[in-house]
Tab-separated table of C-alpha atoms and ligand atoms in Angstrom:
chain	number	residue	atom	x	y	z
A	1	UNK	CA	13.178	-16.344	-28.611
A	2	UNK	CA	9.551	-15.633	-28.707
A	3	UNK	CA	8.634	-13.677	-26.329
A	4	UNK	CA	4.274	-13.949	-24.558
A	5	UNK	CA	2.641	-11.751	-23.475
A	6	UNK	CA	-0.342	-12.616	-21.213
A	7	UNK	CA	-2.823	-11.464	-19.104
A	8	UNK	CA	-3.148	-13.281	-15.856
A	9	UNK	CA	-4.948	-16.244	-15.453
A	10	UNK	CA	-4.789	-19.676	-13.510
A	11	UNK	CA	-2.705	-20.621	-16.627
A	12	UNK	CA	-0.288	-17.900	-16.859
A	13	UNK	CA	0.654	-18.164	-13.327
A	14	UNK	CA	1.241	-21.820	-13.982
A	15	UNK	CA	3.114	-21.063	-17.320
A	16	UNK	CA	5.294	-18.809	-15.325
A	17	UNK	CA	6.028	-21.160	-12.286
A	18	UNK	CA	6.981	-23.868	-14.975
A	19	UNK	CA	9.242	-21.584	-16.289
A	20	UNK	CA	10.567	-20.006	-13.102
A	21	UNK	CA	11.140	-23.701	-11.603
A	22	UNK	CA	13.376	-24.388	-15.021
A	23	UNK	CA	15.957	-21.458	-14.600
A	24	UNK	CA	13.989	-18.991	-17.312
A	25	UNK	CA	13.030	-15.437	-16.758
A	26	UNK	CA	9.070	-13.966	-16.127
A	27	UNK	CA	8.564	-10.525	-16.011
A	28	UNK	CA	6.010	-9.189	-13.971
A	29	UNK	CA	3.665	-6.072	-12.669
A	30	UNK	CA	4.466	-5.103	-8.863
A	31	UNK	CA	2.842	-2.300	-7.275
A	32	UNK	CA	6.165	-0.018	-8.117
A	33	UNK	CA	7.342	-0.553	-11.488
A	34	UNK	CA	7.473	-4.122	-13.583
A	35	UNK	CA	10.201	-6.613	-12.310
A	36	UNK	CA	12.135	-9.509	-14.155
A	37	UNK	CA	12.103	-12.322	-12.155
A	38	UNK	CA	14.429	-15.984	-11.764
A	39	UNK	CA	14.563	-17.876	-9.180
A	40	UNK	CA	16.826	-16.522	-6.271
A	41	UNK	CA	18.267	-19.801	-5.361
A	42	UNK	CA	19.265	-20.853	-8.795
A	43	UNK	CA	22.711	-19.108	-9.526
A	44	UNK	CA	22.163	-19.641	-13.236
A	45	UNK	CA	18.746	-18.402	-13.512
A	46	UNK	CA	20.174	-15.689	-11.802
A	47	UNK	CA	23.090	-14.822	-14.284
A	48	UNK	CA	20.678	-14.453	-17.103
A	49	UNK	CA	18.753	-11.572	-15.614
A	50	UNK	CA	22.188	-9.965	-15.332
A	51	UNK	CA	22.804	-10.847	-19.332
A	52	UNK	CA	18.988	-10.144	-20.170
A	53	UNK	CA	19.178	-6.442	-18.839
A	54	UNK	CA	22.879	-6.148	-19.388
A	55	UNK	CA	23.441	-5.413	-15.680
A	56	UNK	CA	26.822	-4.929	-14.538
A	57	UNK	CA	27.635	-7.773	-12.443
A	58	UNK	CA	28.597	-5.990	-9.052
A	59	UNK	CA	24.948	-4.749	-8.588
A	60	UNK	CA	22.673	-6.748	-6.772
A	61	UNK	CA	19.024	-7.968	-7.055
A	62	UNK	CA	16.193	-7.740	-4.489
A	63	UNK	CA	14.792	-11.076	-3.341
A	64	UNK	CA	10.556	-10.783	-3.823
A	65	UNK	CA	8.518	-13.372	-1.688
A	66	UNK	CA	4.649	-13.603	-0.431
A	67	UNK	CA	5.463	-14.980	2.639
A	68	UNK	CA	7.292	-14.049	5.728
A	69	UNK	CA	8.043	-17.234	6.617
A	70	UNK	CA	9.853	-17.737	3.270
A	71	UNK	CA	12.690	-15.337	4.815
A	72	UNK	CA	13.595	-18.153	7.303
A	73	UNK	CA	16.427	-20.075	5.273
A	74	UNK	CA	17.139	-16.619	3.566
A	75	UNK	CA	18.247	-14.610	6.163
A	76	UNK	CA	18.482	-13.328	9.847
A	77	UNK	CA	16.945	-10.178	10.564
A	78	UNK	CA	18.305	-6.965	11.564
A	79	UNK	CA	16.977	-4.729	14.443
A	80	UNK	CA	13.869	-2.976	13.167
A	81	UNK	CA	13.038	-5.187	10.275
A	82	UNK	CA	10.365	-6.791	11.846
A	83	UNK	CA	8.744	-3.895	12.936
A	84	UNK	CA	8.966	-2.113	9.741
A	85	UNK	CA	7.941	-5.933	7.577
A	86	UNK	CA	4.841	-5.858	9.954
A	87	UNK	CA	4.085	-1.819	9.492
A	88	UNK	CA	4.430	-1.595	5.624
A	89	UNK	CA	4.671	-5.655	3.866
A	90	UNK	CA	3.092	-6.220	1.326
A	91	UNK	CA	4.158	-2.731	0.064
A	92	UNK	CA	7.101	-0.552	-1.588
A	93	UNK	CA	10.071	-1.100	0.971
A	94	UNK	CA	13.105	-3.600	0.421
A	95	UNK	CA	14.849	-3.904	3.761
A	96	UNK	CA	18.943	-4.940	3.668
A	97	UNK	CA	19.011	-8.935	5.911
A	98	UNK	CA	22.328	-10.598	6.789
A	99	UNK	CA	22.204	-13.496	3.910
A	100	UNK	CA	22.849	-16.739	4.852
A	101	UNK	CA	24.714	-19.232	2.324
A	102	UNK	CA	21.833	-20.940	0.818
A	103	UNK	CA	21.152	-17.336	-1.226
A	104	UNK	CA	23.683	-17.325	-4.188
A	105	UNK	CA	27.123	-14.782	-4.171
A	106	UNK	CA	25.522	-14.077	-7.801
A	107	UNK	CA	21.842	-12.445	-6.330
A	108	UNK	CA	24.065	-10.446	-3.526
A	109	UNK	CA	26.787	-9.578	-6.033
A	110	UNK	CA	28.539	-11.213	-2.902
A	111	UNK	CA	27.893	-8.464	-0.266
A	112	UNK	CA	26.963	-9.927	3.129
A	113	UNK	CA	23.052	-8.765	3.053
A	114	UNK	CA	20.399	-9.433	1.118
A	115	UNK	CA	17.860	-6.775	-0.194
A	116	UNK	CA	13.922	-8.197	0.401
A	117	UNK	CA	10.806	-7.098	-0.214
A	118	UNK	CA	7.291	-8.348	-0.307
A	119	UNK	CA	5.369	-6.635	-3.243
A	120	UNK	CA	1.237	-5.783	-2.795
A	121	UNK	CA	0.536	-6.516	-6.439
A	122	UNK	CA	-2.400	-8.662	-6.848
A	123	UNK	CA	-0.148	-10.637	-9.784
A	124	UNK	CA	3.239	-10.100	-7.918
A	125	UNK	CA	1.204	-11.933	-4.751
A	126	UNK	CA	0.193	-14.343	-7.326
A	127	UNK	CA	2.940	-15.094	-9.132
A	128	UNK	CA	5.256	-15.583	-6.416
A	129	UNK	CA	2.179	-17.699	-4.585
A	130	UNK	CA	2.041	-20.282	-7.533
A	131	UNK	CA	6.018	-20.612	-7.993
A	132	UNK	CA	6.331	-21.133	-4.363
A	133	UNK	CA	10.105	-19.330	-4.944
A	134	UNK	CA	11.968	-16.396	-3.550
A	135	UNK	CA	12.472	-14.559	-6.863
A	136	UNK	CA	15.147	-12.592	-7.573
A	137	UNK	CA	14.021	-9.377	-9.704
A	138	UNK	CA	15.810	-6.506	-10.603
A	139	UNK	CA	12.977	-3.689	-12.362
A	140	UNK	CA	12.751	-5.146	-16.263
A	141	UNK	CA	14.322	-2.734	-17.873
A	142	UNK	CA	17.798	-2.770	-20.209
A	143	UNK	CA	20.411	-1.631	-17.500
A	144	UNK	CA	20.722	2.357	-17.844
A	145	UNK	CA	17.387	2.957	-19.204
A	146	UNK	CA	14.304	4.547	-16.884
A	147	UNK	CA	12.269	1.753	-15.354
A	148	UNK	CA	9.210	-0.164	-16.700
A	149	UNK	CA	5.644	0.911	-15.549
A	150	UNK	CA	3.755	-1.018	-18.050
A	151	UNK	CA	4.079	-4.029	-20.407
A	152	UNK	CA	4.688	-2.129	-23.456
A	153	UNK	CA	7.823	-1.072	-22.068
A	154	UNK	CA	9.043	-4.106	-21.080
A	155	UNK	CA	8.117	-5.427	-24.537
A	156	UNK	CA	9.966	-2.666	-25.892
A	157	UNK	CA	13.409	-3.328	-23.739
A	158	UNK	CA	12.973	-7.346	-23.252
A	159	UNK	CA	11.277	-7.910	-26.745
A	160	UNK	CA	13.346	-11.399	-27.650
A	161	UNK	CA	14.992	-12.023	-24.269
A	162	UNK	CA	12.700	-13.753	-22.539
A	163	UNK	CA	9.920	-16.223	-22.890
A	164	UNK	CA	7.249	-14.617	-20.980
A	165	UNK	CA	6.050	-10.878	-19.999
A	166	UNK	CA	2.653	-10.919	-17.802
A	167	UNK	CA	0.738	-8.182	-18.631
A	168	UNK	CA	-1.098	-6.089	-15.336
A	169	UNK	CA	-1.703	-2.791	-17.169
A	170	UNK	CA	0.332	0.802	-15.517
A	171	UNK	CA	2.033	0.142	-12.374
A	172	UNK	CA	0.568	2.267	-9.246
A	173	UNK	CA	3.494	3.602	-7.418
A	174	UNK	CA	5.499	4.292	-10.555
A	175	UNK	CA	9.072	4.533	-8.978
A	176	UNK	CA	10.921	1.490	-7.263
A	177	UNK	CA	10.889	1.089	-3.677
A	178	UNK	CA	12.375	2.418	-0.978
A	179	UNK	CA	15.552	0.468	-0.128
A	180	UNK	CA	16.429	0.846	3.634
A	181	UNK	CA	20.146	-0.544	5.189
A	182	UNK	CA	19.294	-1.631	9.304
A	183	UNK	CA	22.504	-3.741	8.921
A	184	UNK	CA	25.494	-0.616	9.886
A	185	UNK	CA	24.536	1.353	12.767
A	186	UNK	CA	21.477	3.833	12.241
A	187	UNK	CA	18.870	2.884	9.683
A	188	UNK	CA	19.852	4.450	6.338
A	189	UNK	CA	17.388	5.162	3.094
A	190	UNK	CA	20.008	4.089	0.623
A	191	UNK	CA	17.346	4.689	-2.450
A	192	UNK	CA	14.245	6.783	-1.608
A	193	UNK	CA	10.707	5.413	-2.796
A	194	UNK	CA	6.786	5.236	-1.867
A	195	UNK	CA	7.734	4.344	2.282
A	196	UNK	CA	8.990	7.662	2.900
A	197	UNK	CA	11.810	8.250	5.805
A	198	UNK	CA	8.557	9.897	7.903
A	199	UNK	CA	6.872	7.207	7.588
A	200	UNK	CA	9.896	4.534	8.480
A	201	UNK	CA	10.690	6.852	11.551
A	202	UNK	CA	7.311	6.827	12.938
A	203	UNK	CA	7.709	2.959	13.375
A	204	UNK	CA	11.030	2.917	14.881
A	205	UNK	CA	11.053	5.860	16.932
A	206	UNK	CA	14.782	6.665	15.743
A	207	UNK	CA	15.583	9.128	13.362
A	208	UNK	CA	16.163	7.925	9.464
A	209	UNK	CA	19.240	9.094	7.490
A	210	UNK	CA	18.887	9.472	3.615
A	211	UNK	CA	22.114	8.183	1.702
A	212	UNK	CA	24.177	11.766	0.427
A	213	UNK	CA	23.978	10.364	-3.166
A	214	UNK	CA	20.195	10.834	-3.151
A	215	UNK	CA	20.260	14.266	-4.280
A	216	UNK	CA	23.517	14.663	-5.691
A	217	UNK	CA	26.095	13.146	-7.994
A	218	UNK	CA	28.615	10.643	-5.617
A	219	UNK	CA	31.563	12.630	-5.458
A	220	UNK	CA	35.076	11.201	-6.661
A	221	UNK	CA	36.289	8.912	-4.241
A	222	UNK	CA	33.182	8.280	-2.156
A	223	UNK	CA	31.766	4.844	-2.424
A	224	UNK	CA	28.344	3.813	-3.086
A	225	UNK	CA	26.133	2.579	-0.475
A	226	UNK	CA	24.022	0.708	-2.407
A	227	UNK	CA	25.923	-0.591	-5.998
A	228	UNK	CA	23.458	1.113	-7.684
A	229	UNK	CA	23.415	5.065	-6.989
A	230	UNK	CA	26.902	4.842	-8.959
A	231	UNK	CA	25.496	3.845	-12.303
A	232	UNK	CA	23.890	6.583	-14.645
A	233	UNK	CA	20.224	5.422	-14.280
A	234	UNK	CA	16.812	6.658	-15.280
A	235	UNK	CA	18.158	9.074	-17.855
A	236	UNK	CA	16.759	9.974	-21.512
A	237	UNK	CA	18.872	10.391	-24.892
A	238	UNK	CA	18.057	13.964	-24.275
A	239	UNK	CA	20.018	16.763	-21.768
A	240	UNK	CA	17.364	17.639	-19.105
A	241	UNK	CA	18.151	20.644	-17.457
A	242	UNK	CA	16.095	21.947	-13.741
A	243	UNK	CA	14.852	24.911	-13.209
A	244	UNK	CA	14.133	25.687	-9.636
A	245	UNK	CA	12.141	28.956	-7.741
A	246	UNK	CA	9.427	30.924	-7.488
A	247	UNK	CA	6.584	29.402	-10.398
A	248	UNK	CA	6.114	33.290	-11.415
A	249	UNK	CA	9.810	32.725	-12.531
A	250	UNK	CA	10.491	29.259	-13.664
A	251	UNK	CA	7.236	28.956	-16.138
A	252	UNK	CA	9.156	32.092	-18.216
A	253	UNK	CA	12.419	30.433	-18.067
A	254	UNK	CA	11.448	27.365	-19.154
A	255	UNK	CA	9.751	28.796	-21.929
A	256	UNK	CA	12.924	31.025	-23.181
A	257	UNK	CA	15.579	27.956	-22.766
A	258	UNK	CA	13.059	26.075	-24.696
A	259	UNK	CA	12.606	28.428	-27.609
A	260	UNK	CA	16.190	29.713	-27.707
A	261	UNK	CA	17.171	25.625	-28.421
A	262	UNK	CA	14.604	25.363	-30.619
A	263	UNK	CA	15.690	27.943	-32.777
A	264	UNK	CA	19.290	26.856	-32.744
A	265	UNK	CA	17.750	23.291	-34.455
A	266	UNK	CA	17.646	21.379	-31.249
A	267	UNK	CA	14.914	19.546	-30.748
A	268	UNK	CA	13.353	20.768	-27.170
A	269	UNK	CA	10.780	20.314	-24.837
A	270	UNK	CA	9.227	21.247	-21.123
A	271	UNK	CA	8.236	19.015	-18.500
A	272	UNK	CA	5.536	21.208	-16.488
A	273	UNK	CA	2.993	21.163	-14.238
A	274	UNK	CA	-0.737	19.825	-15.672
A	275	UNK	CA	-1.312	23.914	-14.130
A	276	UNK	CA	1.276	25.136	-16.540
A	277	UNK	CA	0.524	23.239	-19.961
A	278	UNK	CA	-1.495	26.215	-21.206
A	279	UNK	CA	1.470	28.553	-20.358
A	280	UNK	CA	3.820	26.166	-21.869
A	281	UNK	CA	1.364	25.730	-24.851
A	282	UNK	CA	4.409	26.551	-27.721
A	283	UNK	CA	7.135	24.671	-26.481
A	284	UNK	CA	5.780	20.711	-26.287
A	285	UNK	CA	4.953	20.568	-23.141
A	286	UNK	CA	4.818	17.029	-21.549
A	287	UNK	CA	2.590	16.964	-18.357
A	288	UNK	CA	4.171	15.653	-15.152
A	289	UNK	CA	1.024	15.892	-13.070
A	290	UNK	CA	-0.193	18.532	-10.887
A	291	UNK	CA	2.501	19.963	-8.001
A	292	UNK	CA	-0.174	19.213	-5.500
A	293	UNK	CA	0.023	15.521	-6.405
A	294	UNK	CA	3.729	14.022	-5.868
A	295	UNK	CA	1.987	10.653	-6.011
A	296	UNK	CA	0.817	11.087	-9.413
A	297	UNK	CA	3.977	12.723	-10.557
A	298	UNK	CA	5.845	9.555	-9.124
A	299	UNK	CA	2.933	7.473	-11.653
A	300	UNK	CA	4.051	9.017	-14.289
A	301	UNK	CA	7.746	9.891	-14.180
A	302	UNK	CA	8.885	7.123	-16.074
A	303	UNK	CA	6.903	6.791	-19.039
A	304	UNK	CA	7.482	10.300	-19.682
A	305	UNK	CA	11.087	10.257	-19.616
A	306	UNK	CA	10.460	7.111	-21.760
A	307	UNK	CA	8.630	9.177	-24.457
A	308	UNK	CA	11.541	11.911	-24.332
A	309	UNK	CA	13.633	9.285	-26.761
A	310	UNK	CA	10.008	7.942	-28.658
A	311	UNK	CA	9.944	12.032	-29.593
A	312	UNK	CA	13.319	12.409	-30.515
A	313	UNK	CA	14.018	15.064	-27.924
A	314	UNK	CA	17.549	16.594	-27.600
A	315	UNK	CA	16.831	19.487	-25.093
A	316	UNK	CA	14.881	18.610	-22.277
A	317	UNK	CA	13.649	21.591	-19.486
A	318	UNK	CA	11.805	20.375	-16.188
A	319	UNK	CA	9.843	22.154	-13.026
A	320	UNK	CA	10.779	20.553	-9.760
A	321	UNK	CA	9.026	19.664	-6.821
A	322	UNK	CA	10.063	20.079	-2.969
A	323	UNK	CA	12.101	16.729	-2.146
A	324	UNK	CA	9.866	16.080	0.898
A	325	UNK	CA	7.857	12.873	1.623
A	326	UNK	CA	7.235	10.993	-2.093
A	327	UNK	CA	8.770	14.049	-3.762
A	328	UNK	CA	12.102	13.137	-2.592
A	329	UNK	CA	11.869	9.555	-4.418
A	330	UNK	CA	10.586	11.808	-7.828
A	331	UNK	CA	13.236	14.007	-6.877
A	332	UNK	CA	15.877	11.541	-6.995
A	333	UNK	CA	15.029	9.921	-10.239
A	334	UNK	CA	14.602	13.358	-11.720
A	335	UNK	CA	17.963	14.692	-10.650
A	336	UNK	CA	19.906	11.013	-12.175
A	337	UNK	CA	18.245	11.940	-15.054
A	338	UNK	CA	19.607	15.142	-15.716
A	339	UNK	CA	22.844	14.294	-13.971
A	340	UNK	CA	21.544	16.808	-11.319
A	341	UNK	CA	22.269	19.846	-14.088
A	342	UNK	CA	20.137	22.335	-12.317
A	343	UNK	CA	19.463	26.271	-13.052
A	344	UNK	CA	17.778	28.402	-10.619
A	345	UNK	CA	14.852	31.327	-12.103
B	401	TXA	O1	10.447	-1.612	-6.657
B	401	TXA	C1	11.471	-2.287	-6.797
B	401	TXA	O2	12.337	-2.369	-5.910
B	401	TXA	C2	11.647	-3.041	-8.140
B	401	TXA	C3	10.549	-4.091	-8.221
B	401	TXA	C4	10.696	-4.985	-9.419
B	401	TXA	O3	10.510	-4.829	-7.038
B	401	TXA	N1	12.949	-3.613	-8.206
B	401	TXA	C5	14.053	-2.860	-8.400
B	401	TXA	O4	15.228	-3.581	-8.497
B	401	TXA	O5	14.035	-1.655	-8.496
B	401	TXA	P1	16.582	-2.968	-9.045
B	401	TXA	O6	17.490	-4.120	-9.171
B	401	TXA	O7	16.311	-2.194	-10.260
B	401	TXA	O8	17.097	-2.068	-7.902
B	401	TXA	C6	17.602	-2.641	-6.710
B	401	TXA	C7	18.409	-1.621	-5.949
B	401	TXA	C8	19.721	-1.320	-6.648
B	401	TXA	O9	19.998	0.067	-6.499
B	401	TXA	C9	20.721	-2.173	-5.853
B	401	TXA	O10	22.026	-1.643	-5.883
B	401	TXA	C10	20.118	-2.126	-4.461
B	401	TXA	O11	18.717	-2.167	-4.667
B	401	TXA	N2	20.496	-3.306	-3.654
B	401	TXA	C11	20.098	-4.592	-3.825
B	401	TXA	N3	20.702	-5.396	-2.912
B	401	TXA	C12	21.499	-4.605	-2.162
B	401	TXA	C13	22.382	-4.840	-1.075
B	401	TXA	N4	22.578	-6.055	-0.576
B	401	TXA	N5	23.035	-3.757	-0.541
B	401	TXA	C14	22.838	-2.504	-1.037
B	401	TXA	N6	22.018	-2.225	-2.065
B	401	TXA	C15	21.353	-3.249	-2.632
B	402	MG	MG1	16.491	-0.874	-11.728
């Protein structure tokens, strides 16, 4: 299959409805990090996004739509929701709804809620505008591999797949959204993202749990909250190790793990600060953004690790950030990437 990629335009959108409306697969920009999009009611459409991305089959998708009144035949709300849809739609939080029937077993991955979200991207808003759909869009990435934030990497994972890739430059956010469960008991932050649990609190008034699995491998035994914590996600080719402490400490350490794997023939790298590239100057170091700027580390996370396999890399030693507001959802990522391998200076 060939597969287009376009900038946005009157025609694009209606390209894309056309092919949304026939059961094919668009992939589009949305403020957090591309998404590859079917229609949510057609259970067909659906099962090729699973096959596309070669997703297993018993993690579900989020539901995207422009409209709040498109949630009507979807789902009932939980207690909450619409205080938090009001406080933070369109923007980077997916909030868990008791499904009704008309939303297919295959989008649910037949759990009793539904994940939706209403994205802020100008050509998420307009996409999903033109098709007039709920679509169903998991990020457009092959399963296991870190998430797109621009159309080269979609190209790169989806090259063949599918008919059409829509082309709205680096995404903003730069990690998926938050994914919040209102449906069992006190609200829970089942995946961490730009709607921090501060800022979720603040409009309910209740305090905000964060899933155990955020920060740390599930443990034997313990079952996922949301399907997708238990899959190995967002990591490189390459072992990444953390280093953790004081800066006076970690930039040294980073340095001598580097070297030493350099000089046993492994191919090694550092992912620092943009304040310590100059310190870092001998041992590739690959700039995460400055560690006053979470935001712009969460911008960039991805198509870093991304270039990690581009480069080759087999060794792979990162700085760390306090988990706190967006550095938790950087934090998160960061840790599934190196299997949470960590090493304190
Ligand atoms: O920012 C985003 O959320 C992007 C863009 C494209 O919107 N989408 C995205 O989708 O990240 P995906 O499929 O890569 O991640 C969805 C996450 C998975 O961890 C999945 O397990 C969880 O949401 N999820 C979806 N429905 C769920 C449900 N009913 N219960 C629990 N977890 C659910
Ligand atoms: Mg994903």
């Amino acid at each position: 299959m060939e597969t287009a990629l376009l900038l946005p335009s009157a025609e694009t959108y209606s390209r894309a409805s056309e092919i949304l409306s026939g059961g094919g697969l668009v992939a589009f920009p949305t403020e957090t990090v591309y998404g590859l999009g079917a229609n949510a009611l057609d259970s067909n459409a659906v099962l090729s996004v699973f096959a596309a991305k070669g997703r297993p089959a018993d993690n579900p998708l989020i539901v995207h739509i422009h409209d709040q009144a498109q949630l009507e035949p979807l789902c009932t709300l939980p207690e909450g929701a619409q205080e938090l849809m009001d406080a933070f739609w369109p923007g980077p939080l997916t909030i868990l709804c008791n499904k009704k029937p008309v939303v297919p077993d295959t989008v649910t991955a037949g759990l009793p809620t539904v994940a939706v979200r209403m994205p802020s991207h100008p050509v998420a808003r307009a996409l999903l505008q033109a098709c007039n759909l709920p679509v169903a869009a998991p990020s457009a990435n092959s399963s296991g591999r870190p998430s797109p934030t621009t159309a080269a990497h979609v190209m790169e994972d989806m090259k063949g797949k599918i008919p059409l890739i829509i082309d709205g430059g680096m995404c903003d956010v730069g990690v998926e959204s938050t994914v919040l469960d209102l449906c069992h008991g006190d609200p829970v932050v089942l995946r961490p993202g730009g709607i921090t649990p501060g800022m979720i609190s603040s409009v309910l008034g209740r305090n905000v749990q964060i899933a155990g699995s955020v920060l740390r491998p599930l443990r034997e035994n313990e079952t996922a909250l949301s399907p997708g914590m238990r899959y190995k996600h967002y990591a490189p080719h390459a072992v990444v190790t953390l280093v953790e402490g004081p800066s006076e400490r970690v930039v040294p350490l980073l340095r001598k793990l580097s070297l030493e794997q350099e000089a046993d023939g492994v191919k090694s790298c550092v992912l620092c600060f943009t304040e310590h590239v100059d310190q870092l100057s001998d041992c590739r170091p690959h700039d995460i953004g400055s560690f006053s700027d979470p935001s712009e580390i969460a911008h960039r996370l991805f198509d870093v690790l991304r270039k990690l396999d581009e480069e080759g890399m087999e060794a792979v030693f990162s700085e760390v950030i306090p988990p706190e507001g967006v550095g938790l959802a950087v934090m998160n990522r960061l840790g599934r990437a190196a299997a949470f391998r960590t090493i304190k200076a």
